[in-house]
Amino acid sequence: MNSRIVDLEIKTDGRGKLIPLEYPKQLSFPLQRIYYIYDVNNGIVRGRHSHRDLEQILIAVSGSLKVRIKTPFSEEIVTLNDPSKGLYVGPMIWREMLDFSDDAVLLVLASHEYDESDYIRDYEQYKNEADSYFESHKEQK
Ligand code: TYD
């Protein structure tokens, strides 16, 4: 699938831990945007969309949450609860973020600026576009 867990290298010394994220050393794409999501109430599901081109890395810098990542062919739930793990999510992956703990802070690193025309928010529309996308990108299925 066009998503994977990325181990982020921790610089540890007697003072604590630090994780640098720099393109092209640790990041596979140059960043144009970051945002973070926190204070999410119980039972809330965020996301529920796909992007056509955007690449992202999701990191739970505090607390825990789950990410449901779906394609027309597969579905997986990933728990993020470790600031040294990133979830890379490539183009044409349907994602939903849920089960945020009270202290969860989800940091998102994004390859492009915010662009509503890159979003697919309707699942039926997503399935149609994803079928043809994965037909021409079979290696990412
Ligand atoms: P939304 O896409 O609904 O967030 P989520 O993916 O968590 O469900 O975005 C919430 C609001 O924030 C919406 O009004 C669009 C705005 N927004 C920006 O202005 N810039 C951004 O980079 C993002 C991700 C959202």
Coordinates of C-alpha atoms and ligand atoms in Angstrom, one line a residue:
M1 CA 0.0 0.0 0.0
N2 CA 1.0 3.6 -0.6
S3 CA 1.6 4.1 3.2
R4 CA 4.1 2.9 5.7
I5 CA 5.5 3.4 9.2
V6 CA 8.7 5.4 9.1
D7 CA 11.2 5.0 12.0
L8 CA 12.5 8.5 12.9
E9 CA 16.0 8.7 14.3
I10 CA 16.2 9.9 17.9
K11 CA 19.1 12.0 19.1
T12 CA 19.3 11.0 22.7
D13 CA 21.7 12.4 25.3
G14 CA 21.6 13.1 29.0
R15 CA 19.1 16.0 28.5
G16 CA 16.4 14.0 26.6
K17 CA 15.5 13.2 23.1
L18 CA 15.4 15.2 19.9
I19 CA 14.2 14.2 16.4
P20 CA 15.3 16.2 13.5
L21 CA 13.3 16.1 10.2
E22 CA 15.0 17.6 7.3
Y23 CA 14.7 17.1 3.6
P24 CA 16.3 15.1 2.0
K25 CA 18.0 13.5 5.0
Q26 CA 15.0 12.0 6.9
L27 CA 12.1 13.2 4.7
S28 CA 11.4 11.9 1.2
F29 CA 9.7 15.2 0.1
P30 CA 10.3 18.8 0.8
L31 CA 7.8 20.4 3.2
Q32 CA 5.5 23.2 2.2
R33 CA 3.2 23.0 5.2
I34 CA 2.8 21.7 8.6
Y35 CA -0.3 21.6 10.8
Y36 CA -1.3 19.9 14.0
I37 CA -4.5 18.7 15.4
Y38 CA -5.3 18.5 19.2
D39 CA -8.2 18.8 21.7
V40 CA -10.2 16.3 19.7
N41 CA -13.3 15.1 21.6
N42 CA -14.1 11.4 22.3
G43 CA -15.9 9.7 19.4
I44 CA -14.8 12.2 16.8
V45 CA -13.5 10.9 13.5
R46 CA -11.5 13.4 11.5
G47 CA -10.1 13.2 8.0
R48 CA -12.5 11.0 5.9
H49 CA -10.9 12.1 2.7
S50 CA -8.1 11.3 0.3
H51 CA -5.7 13.5 -1.6
R52 CA -4.9 13.2 -5.3
D53 CA -1.2 14.3 -5.1
L54 CA -0.4 15.3 -1.5
E55 CA 2.2 13.3 0.5
Q56 CA 2.0 13.5 4.3
I57 CA 3.8 12.2 7.4
L58 CA 1.6 11.9 10.5
I59 CA 3.3 11.8 13.9
A60 CA 1.6 11.6 17.3
V61 CA 4.0 13.9 19.1
S62 CA 2.0 13.4 22.3
G63 CA -0.7 10.9 23.3
S64 CA -2.2 8.4 21.0
L65 CA -4.7 8.0 18.1
K66 CA -5.6 5.6 15.4
V67 CA -5.5 6.1 11.6
R68 CA -7.7 4.0 9.3
I69 CA -6.0 3.9 5.9
K70 CA -8.1 2.4 3.1
T71 CA -7.9 1.8 -0.6
P72 CA -10.5 0.0 -2.6
F73 CA -8.5 -3.2 -2.0
S74 CA -7.3 -3.0 1.5
E75 CA -7.9 -1.5 4.9
E76 CA -5.6 -1.2 7.9
I77 CA -5.8 0.5 11.3
V78 CA -2.5 1.9 12.6
T79 CA -2.0 3.1 16.1
L80 CA 0.2 6.2 16.5
N81 CA 1.5 6.6 20.1
D82 CA 5.2 7.1 19.7
P83 CA 6.8 10.4 18.6
S84 CA 9.6 8.5 16.9
K85 CA 7.3 6.8 14.4
G86 CA 5.8 8.5 11.4
L87 CA 3.0 7.3 9.2
Y88 CA 3.8 8.1 5.6
V89 CA 0.6 8.5 3.6
G90 CA 1.0 8.9 -0.1
P91 CA -1.5 10.0 -2.8
M92 CA -4.9 8.3 -3.2
I93 CA -5.2 6.8 0.3
W94 CA -8.5 7.3 2.1
R95 CA -7.7 8.2 5.7
E96 CA -9.7 8.6 8.9
M97 CA -8.2 9.6 12.3
L98 CA -10.0 8.5 15.4
D99 CA -9.7 7.5 19.0
F100 CA -7.6 10.5 20.0
S101 CA -6.5 10.4 23.6
D102 CA -7.1 13.6 25.6
D103 CA -3.5 14.5 25.4
A104 CA -3.1 13.6 21.7
V105 CA -1.3 16.1 19.4
L106 CA -1.1 14.9 15.8
L107 CA 1.6 16.7 13.8
V108 CA 1.2 16.5 10.0
L109 CA 4.0 17.3 7.6
A110 CA 2.7 18.0 4.1
S111 CA 4.4 18.1 0.7
H112 CA 2.2 21.0 -0.6
E113 CA 0.3 24.0 0.5
Y114 CA -3.4 23.7 1.3
D115 CA -5.4 23.1 -1.8
E116 CA -9.0 22.1 -1.6
S117 CA -9.0 20.9 -5.3
D118 CA -6.6 18.2 -4.2
Y119 CA -9.1 16.7 -1.8
I120 CA -11.6 13.9 -2.5
R121 CA -14.2 14.0 0.3
D122 CA -16.8 11.7 -1.2
Y123 CA -16.0 8.0 -0.8
E124 CA -17.8 6.9 -4.0
Q125 CA -15.8 9.5 -6.0
Y126 CA -12.7 8.3 -4.2
K127 CA -13.3 4.7 -5.2
N128 CA -13.8 5.6 -8.9
E129 CA -10.6 7.7 -9.0
A130 CA -8.6 5.2 -6.9
D131 CA -9.5 2.3 -9.2
S132 CA -7.9 4.0 -12.2
Y133 CA -5.0 5.4 -10.1
F134 CA -4.0 2.0 -8.8
E135 CA -4.5 0.4 -12.2
S136 CA -1.7 2.7 -13.5
H137 CA 0.4 2.5 -10.3
K138 CA 0.2 -1.3 -9.6
E139 CA 3.3 -1.3 -7.4
Q140 CA 1.6 0.9 -4.8
K141 CA -1.6 -1.2 -4.5
Ligands
TYD1 P1 -10.2 19.5 7.6 O1 -9.7 19.1 6.3 O2 -11.7 19.3 7.9 O3 -9.4 18.7 8.8 P2 -9.3 17.1 9.0 O4 -8.5 16.5 7.9 O5 -8.6 16.9 10.3 O6 -10.7 16.5 9.0 O7 -9.8 21.0 8.0 C1 -10.4 21.7 9.0 C2 -10.4 23.2 8.6 O8 -9.1 23.7 8.5 C3 -11.0 23.4 7.3 O9 -11.8 24.7 7.4 C4 -9.9 23.6 6.3 C5 -8.8 24.2 7.2 N1 -7.4 23.9 6.9 C6 -6.6 24.9 6.5 O10 -6.9 26.1 6.4 N2 -5.3 24.5 6.2 C7 -4.8 23.2 6.3 O11 -3.6 23.0 6.0 C8 -5.8 22.2 6.7 C9 -5.3 20.8 6.8 C10 -7.1 22.6 7.0

